[in-house]
CSV table of C-alpha atoms and ligand atoms in Angstrom, one decimal:
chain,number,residue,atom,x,y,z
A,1,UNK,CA,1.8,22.2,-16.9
A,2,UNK,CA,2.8,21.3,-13.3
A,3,UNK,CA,0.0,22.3,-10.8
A,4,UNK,CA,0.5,22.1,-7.1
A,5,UNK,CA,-2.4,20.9,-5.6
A,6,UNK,CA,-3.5,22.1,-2.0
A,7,UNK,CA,-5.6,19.4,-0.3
A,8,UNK,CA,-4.8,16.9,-2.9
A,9,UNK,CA,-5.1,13.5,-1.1
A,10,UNK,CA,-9.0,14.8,0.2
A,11,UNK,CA,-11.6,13.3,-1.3
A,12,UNK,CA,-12.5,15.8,-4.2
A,13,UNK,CA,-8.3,16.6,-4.8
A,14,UNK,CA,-7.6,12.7,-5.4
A,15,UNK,CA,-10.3,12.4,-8.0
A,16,UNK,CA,-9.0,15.9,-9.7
A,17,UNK,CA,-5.8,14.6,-9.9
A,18,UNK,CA,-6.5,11.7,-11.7
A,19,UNK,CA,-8.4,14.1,-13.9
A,20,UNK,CA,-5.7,16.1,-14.4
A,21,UNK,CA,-3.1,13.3,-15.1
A,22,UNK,CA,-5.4,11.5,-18.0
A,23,UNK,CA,-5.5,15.2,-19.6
A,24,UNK,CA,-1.7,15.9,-19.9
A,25,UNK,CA,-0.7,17.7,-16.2
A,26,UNK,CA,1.3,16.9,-13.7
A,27,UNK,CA,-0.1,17.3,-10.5
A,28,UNK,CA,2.2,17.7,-7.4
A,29,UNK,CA,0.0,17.2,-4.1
A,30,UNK,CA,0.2,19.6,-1.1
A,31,UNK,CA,-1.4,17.9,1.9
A,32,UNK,CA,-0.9,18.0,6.0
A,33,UNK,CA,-2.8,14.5,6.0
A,34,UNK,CA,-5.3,16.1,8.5
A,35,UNK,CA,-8.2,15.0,6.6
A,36,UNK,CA,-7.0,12.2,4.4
A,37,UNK,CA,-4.7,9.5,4.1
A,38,UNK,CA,-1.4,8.9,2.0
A,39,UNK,CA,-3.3,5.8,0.5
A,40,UNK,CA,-5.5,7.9,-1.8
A,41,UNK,CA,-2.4,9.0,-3.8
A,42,UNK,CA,-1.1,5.7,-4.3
A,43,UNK,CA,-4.5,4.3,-5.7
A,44,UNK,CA,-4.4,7.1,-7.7
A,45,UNK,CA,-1.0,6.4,-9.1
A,46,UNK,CA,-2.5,3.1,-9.3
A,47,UNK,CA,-5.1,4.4,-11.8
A,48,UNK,CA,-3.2,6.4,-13.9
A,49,UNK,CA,0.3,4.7,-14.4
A,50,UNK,CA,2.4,7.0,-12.9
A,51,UNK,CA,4.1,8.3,-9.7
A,52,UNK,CA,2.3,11.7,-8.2
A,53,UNK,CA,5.0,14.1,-6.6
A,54,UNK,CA,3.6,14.3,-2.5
A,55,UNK,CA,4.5,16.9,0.0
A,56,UNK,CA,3.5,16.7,3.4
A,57,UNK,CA,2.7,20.3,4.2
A,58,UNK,CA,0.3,23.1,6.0
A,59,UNK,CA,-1.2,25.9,3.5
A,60,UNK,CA,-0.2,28.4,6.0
A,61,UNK,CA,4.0,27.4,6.0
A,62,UNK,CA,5.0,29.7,3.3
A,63,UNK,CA,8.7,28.8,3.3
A,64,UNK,CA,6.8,25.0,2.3
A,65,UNK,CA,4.8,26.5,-0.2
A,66,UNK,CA,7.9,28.5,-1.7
A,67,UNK,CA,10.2,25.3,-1.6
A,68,UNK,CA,7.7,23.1,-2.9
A,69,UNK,CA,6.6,25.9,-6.1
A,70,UNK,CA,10.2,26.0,-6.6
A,71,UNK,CA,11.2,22.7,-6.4
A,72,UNK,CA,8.7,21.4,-8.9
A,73,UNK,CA,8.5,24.1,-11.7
A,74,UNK,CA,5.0,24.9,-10.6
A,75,UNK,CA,3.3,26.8,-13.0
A,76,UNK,CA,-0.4,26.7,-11.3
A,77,UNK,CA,-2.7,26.1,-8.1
A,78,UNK,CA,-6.1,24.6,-7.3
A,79,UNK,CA,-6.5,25.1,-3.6
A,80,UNK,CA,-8.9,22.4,-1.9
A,81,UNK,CA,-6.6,22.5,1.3
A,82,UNK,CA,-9.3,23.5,4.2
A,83,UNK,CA,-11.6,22.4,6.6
A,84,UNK,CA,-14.9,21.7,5.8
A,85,UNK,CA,-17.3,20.2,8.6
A,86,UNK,CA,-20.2,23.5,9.2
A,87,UNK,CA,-20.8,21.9,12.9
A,88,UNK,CA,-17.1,22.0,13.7
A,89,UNK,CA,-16.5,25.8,12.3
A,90,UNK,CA,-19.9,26.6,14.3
A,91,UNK,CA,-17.8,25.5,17.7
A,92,UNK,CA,-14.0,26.1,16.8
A,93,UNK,CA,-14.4,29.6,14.7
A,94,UNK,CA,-10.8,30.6,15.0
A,95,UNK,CA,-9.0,26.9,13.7
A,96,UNK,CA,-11.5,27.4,10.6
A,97,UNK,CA,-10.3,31.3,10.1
A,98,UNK,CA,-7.0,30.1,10.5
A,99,UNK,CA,-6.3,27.1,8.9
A,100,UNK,CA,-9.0,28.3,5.6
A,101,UNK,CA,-8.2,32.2,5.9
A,102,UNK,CA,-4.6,32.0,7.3
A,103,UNK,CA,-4.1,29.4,4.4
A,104,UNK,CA,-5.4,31.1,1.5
A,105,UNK,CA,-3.4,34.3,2.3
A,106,UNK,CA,-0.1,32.7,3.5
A,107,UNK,CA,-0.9,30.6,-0.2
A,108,UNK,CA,-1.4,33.7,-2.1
A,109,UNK,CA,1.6,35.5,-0.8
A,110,UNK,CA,3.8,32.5,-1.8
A,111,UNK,CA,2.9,32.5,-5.4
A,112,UNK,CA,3.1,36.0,-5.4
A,113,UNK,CA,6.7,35.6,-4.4
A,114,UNK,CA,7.1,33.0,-6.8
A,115,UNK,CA,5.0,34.9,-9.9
A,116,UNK,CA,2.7,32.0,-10.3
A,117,UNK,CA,-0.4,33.6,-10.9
A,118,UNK,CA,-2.8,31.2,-12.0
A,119,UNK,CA,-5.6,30.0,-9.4
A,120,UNK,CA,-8.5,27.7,-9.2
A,121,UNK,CA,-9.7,28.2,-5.8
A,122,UNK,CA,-12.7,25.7,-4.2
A,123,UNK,CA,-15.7,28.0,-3.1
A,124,UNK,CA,-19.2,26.4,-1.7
A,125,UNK,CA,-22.6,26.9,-2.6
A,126,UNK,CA,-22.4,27.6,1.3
A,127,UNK,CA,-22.0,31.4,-0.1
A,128,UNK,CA,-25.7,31.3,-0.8
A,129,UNK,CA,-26.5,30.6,2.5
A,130,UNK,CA,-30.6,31.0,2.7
A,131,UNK,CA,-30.9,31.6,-1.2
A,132,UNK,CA,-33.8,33.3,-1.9
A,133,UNK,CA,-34.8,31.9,-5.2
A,134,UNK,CA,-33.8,28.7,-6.9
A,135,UNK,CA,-31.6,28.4,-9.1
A,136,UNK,CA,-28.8,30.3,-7.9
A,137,UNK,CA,-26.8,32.2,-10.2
A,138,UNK,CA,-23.7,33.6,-9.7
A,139,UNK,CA,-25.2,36.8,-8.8
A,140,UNK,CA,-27.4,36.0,-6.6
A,141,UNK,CA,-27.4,37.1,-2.8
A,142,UNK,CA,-25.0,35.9,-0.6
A,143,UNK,CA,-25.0,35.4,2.7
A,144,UNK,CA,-23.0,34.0,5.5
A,145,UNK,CA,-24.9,31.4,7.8
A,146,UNK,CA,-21.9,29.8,9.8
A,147,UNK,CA,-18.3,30.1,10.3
A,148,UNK,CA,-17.4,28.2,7.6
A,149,UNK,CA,-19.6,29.8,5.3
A,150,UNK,CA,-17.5,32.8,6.2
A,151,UNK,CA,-14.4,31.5,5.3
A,152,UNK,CA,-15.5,30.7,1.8
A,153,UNK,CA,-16.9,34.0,1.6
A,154,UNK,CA,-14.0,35.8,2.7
A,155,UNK,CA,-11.5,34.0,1.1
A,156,UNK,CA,-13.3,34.5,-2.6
A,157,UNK,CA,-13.0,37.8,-1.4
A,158,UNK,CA,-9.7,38.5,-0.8
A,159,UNK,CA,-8.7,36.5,-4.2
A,160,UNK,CA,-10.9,38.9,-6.1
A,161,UNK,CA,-9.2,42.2,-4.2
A,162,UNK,CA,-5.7,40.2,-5.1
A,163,UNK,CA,-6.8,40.0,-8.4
A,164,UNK,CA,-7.9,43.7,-8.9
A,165,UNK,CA,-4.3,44.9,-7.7
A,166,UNK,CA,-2.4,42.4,-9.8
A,167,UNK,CA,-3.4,42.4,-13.1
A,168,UNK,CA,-1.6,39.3,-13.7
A,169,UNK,CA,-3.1,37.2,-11.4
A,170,UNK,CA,-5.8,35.0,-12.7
A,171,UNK,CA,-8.3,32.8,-10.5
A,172,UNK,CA,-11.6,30.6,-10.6
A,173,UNK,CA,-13.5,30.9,-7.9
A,174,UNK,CA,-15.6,27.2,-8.1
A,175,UNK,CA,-18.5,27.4,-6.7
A,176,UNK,CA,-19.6,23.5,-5.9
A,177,UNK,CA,-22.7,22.4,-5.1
A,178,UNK,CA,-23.4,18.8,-3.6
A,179,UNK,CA,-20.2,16.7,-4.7
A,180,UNK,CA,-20.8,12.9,-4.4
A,181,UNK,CA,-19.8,9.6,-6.4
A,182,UNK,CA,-16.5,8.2,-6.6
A,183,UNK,CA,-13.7,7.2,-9.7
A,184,UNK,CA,-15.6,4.4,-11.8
A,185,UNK,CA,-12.6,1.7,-10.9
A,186,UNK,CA,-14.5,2.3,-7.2
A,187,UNK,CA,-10.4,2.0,-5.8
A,188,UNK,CA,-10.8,5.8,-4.6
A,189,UNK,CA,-13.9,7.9,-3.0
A,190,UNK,CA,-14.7,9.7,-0.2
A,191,UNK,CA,-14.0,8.4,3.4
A,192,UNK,CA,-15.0,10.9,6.0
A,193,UNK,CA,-13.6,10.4,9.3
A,194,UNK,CA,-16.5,9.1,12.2
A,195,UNK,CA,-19.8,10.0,11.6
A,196,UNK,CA,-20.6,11.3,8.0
A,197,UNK,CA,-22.4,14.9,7.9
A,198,UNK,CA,-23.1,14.3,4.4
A,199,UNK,CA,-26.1,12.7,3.1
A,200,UNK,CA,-24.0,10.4,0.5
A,201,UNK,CA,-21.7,8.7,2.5
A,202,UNK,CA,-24.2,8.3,5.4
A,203,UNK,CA,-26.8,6.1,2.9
A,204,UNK,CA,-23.4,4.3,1.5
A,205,UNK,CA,-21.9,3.0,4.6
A,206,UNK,CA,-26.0,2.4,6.2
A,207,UNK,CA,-26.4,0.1,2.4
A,208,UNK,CA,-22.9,-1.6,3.4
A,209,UNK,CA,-24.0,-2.2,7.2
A,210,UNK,CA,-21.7,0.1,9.4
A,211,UNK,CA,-24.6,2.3,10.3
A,212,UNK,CA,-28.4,0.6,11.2
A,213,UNK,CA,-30.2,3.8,9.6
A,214,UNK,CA,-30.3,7.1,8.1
A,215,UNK,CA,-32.0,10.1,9.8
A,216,UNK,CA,-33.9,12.3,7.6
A,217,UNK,CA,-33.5,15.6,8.4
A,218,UNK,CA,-37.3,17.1,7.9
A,219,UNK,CA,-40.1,15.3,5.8
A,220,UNK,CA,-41.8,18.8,6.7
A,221,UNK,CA,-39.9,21.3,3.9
A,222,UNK,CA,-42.1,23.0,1.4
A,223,UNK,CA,-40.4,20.5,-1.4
A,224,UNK,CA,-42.6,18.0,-3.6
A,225,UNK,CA,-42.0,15.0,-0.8
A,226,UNK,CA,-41.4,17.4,2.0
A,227,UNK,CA,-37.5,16.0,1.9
A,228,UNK,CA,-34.7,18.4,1.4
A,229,UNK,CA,-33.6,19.4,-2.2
A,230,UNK,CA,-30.2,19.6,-3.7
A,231,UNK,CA,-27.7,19.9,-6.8
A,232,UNK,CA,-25.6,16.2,-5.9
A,233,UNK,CA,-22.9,16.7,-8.6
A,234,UNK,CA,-20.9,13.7,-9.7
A,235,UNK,CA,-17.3,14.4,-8.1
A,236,UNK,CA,-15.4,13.1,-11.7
A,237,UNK,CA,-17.8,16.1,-13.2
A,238,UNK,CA,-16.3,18.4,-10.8
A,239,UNK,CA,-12.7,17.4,-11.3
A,240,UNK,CA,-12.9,17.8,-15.4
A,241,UNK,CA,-14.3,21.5,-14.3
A,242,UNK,CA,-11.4,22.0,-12.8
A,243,UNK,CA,-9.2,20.6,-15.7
A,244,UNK,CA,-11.3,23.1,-17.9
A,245,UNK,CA,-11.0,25.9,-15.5
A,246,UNK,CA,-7.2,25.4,-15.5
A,247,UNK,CA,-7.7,25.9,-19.6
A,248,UNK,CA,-9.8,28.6,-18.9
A,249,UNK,CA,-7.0,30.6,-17.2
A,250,UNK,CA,-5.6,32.3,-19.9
A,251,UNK,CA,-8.4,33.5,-21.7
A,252,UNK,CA,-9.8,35.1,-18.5
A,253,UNK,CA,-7.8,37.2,-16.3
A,254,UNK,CA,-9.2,38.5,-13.3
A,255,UNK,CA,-11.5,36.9,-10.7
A,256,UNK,CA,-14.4,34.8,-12.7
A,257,UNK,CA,-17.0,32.9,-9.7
A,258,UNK,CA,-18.9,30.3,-11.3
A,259,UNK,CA,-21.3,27.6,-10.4
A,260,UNK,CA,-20.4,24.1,-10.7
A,261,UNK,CA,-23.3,21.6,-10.5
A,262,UNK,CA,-25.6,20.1,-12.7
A,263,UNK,CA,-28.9,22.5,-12.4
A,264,UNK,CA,-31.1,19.4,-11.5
A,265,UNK,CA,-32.7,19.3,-7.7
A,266,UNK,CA,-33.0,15.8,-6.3
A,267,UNK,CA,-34.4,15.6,-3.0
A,268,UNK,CA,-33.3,13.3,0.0
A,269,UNK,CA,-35.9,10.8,-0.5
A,270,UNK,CA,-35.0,10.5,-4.4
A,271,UNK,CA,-31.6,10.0,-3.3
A,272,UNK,CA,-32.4,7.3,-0.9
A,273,UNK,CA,-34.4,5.3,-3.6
A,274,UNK,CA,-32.0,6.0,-6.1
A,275,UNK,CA,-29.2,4.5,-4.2
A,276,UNK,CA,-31.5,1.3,-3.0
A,277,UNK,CA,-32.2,0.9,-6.7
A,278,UNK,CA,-28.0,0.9,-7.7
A,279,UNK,CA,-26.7,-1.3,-4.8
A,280,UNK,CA,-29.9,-4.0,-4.2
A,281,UNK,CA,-29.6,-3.0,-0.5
A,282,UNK,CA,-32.3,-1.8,1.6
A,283,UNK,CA,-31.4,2.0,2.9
A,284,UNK,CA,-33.8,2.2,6.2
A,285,UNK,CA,-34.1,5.2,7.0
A,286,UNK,CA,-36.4,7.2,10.2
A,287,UNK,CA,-37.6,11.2,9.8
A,288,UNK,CA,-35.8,13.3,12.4
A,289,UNK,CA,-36.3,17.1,13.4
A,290,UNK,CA,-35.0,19.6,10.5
A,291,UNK,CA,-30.7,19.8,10.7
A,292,UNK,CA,-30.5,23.5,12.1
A,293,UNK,CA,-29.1,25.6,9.4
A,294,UNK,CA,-30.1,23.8,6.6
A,295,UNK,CA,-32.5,25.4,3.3
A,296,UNK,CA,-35.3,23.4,1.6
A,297,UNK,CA,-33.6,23.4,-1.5
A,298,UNK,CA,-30.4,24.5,-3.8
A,299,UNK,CA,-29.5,24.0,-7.0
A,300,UNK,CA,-27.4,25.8,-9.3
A,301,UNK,CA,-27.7,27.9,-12.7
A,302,UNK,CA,-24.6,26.4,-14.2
A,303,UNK,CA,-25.1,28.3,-17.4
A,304,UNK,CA,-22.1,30.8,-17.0
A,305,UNK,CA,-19.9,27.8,-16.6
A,306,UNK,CA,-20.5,26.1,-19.8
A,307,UNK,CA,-20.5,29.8,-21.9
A,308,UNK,CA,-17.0,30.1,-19.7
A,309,UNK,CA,-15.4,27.3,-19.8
A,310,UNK,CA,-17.5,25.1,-22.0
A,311,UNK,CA,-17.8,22.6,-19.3
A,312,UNK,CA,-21.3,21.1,-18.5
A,313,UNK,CA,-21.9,17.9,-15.8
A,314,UNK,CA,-22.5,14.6,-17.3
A,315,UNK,CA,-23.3,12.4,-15.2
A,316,UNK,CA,-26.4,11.6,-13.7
A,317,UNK,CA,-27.9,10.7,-10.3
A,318,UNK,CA,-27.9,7.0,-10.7
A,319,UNK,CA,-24.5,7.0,-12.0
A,320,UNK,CA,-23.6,8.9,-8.9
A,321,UNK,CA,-25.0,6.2,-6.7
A,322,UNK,CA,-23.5,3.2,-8.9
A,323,UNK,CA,-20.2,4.3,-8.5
A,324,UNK,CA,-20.2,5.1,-4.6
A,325,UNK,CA,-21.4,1.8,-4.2
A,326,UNK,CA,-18.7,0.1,-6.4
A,327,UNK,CA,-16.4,2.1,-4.1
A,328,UNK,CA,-17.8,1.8,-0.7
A,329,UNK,CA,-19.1,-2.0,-0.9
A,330,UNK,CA,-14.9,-2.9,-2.3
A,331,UNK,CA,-13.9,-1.0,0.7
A,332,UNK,CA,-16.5,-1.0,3.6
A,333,UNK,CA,-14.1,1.1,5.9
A,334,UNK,CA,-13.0,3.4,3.3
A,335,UNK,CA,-9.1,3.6,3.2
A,336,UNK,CA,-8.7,2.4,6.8
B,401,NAD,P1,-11.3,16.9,2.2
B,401,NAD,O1,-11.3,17.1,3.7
B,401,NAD,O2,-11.4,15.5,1.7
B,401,NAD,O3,-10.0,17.5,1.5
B,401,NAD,C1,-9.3,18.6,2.0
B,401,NAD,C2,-7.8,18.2,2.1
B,401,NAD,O4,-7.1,19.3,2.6
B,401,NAD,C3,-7.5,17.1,3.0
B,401,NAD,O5,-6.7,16.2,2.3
B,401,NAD,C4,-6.8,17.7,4.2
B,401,NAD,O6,-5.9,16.8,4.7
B,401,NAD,C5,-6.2,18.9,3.5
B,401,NAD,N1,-5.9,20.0,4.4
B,401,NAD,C6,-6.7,20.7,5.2
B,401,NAD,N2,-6.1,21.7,5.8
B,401,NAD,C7,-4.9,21.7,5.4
B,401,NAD,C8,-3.7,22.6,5.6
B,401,NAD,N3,-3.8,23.6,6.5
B,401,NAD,N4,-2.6,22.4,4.9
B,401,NAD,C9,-2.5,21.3,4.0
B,401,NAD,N5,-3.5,20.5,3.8
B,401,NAD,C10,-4.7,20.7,4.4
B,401,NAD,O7,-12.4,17.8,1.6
B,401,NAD,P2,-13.1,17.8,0.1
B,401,NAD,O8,-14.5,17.4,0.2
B,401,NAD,O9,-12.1,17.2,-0.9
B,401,NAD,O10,-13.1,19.4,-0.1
B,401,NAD,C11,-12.1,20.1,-0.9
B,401,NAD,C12,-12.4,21.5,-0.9
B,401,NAD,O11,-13.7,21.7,-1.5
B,401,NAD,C13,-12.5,22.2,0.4
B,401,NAD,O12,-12.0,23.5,0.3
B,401,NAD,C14,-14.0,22.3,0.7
B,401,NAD,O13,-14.3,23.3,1.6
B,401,NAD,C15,-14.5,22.5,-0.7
B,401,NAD,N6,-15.9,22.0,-0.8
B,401,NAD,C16,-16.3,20.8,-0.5
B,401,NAD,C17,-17.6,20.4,-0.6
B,401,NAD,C18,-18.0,19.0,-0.2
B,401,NAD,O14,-19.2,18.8,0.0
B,401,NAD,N7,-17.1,18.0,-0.2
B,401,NAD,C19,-18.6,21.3,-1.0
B,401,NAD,C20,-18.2,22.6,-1.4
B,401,NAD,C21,-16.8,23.0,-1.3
B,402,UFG,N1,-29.4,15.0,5.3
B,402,UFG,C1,-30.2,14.1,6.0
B,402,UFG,N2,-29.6,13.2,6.8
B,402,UFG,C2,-28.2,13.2,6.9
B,402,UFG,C3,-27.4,14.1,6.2
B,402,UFG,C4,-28.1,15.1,5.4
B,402,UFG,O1,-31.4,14.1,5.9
B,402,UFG,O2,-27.7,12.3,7.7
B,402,UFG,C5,-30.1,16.0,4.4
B,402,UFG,C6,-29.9,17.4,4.8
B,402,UFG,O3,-30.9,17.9,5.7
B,402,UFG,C7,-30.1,18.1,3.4
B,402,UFG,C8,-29.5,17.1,2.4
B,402,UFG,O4,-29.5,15.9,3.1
B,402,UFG,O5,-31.4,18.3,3.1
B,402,UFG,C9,-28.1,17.4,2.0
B,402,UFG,O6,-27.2,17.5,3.2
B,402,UFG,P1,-25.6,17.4,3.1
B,402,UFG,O7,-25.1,17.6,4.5
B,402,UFG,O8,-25.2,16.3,2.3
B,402,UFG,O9,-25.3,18.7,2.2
B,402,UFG,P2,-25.6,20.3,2.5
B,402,UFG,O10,-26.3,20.7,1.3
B,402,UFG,O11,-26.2,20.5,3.8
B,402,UFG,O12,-24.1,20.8,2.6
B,402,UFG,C10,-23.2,20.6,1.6
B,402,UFG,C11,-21.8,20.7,2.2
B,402,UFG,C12,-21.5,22.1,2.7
B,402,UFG,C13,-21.7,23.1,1.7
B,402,UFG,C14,-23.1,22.9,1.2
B,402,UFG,C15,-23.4,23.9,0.1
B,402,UFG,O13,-21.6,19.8,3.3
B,402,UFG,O14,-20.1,22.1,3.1
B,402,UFG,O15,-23.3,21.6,0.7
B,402,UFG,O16,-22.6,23.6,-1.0
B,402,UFG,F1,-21.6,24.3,2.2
């Protein structure tokens, strides 16, 4: 099955692709490069043996999306293509409805002109916002706590109306939690551009020596160390979900949401040690006010995700940490 693939050269598309090749598809990438660089895609066809198709294109160019559908037989789509950063949505609201919400329709509309009907789309725990009790479930409360949050929100939204009106569209709505690690050959992984928001990359690159130490946002949360909890899910777990959830397609039409993340809670500190442990490098780290926003702790119920698409994480938090470090210590400035 070819699959275009929205966002494919980010950091959680290049890892699915290499995912999806091992298991028989052909992925054809869909990317405007605004996040990422063309080098991911060639390590990956350095992984896997073989040439990936890449477009350079925006989500919200249809006549691109129609040519490039088209063009390569495309059968299916798994949508990463947006922008993610909370802060950034918080001060430029209307390039994150555009570029996410803008996308996502302009996306939809072009494989409804095509008849390509199946969809895995990438949601967010972000849709939980302030959970109110731990796990979350699918059907737990959401809530919206920033403009990106929104978007996700929204866009799950409109792909379950879509789905309702067109009985023979098909989507999974992915709901990730914390996505970290890199592939096990360490030759791909996530490179955020300046200053990493994310806990992960921030204790990688202080371990490798680009940044002196990592703030700790709160030691002051009702958690077991007073550190922030969350569901860190091994990103080559979350790119076989997505292989599964393609499978999953046609056994389950309509919109299904489900949780993708291991159902285990680590907190900040755990991670910290955890990492110091993998790479032999001291993480130094300094508490700092709580990161407005931000909830004690999240993890996931990711129960309907194994009954759906018998799918369940493997991986484990110090396998997470090994391979980040195999990547980031091989290449200290990420792609650059
Ligand atoms: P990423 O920024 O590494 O990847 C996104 C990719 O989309 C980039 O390659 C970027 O160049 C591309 N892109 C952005 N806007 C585009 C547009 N208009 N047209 C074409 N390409 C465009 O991010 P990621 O971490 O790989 O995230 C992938 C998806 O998963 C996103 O939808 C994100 O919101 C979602 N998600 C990520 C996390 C996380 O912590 N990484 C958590 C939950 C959900
Ligand atoms: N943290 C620090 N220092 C840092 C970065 C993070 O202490 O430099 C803490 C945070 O306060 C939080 C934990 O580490 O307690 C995890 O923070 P991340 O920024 O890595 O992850 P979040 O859970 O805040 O957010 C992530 C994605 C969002 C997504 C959300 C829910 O970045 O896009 O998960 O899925 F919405």
């Amino acid at each position: 099955m070819r699959v275009l693939v929205t966002g494919g050269a980010g950091y959680i598309g290049s890892h699915t692709c290499v995912a999806l090749t091992e298991k028989g598809f052909e992925p054809v990438v869909f990317d405007n490069f605004c996040n990422a660089s063309p080098e991911a895609i060639r390590r990956v066809e350095g992984i896997v043996g073989r040439n990936i198709p890449v477009i350079e294109g925006d989500v919200r160019n249809r006549r691109a999306l129609l040519d490039a559908i088209e063009s390569h037989g495309i059968e299916a789509v798994i949508h990463f293509a947006a922008l993610k950063s909370v802060g950034e949505s918080v001060a430029h609201p209307l390039s994150y409805f555009d570029n996410n919400i803008t996308g996502t329709i302009t996306l939809l509309d072009a494989m409804q002109g095509a008849s390509v009907h199946r969809l895995v789309f990438s949601s967010s725990a972000t849709v939980y916002g302030q959970a109110e009790r731990v796990p979350a479930t699918e059907d737990s409360a959401l809530s919206v706590t920033n403009p990106y949050g929104r978007t996700k929100l929204v866009m799950e939204q409109l792909i379950g109306d879509l789905c309702t009106a067109q009985p023979a569209f098909g989507a999974m709505i992915l709901r990730y939690f914390n996505p970290v690690g890199a592939h096990p050959s360490g030759r791909i992984g996530e490179d955020p551009k300046g200053i990493p928001n994310n806990l992960m990359p921030y204790i990688a690159q202080v371990a490798v020596g680009r940044r002196d130490r990592l703030g700790i946002f709160g030691n002051d949360w009702p958690t077991a160390d007073g550190t922030g909890v969350r569901d860190f899910i091994h990103v080559m777990d979350l790119a076989h979900a997505h292989v599964a959830a393609l499978r999953g397609l046609d056994q389950h039409k309509g919109a299904t949401v489900l949780n993708i993340g291991t159902g285990k809670g680590t907190s900040v500190l755990e991670l910290v040690r955890a990492f110091e442990s993998a790479s032999g490098r001291q993480v130094p780290y300094a508490f700092a006010e709580r990161r407005p926003g931000d909830v004690a702790e999240l993890w996931a119920d990711p129960t309907r995700a194994e009954q759906v698409l018998g799918w369940r994480a493997e991986h484990g938090i110090e396998r997470m940490c090994e391979d980040t470090w195999r990547w980031q210590s091989a290449y200290p400035e990420g792609y650059a």
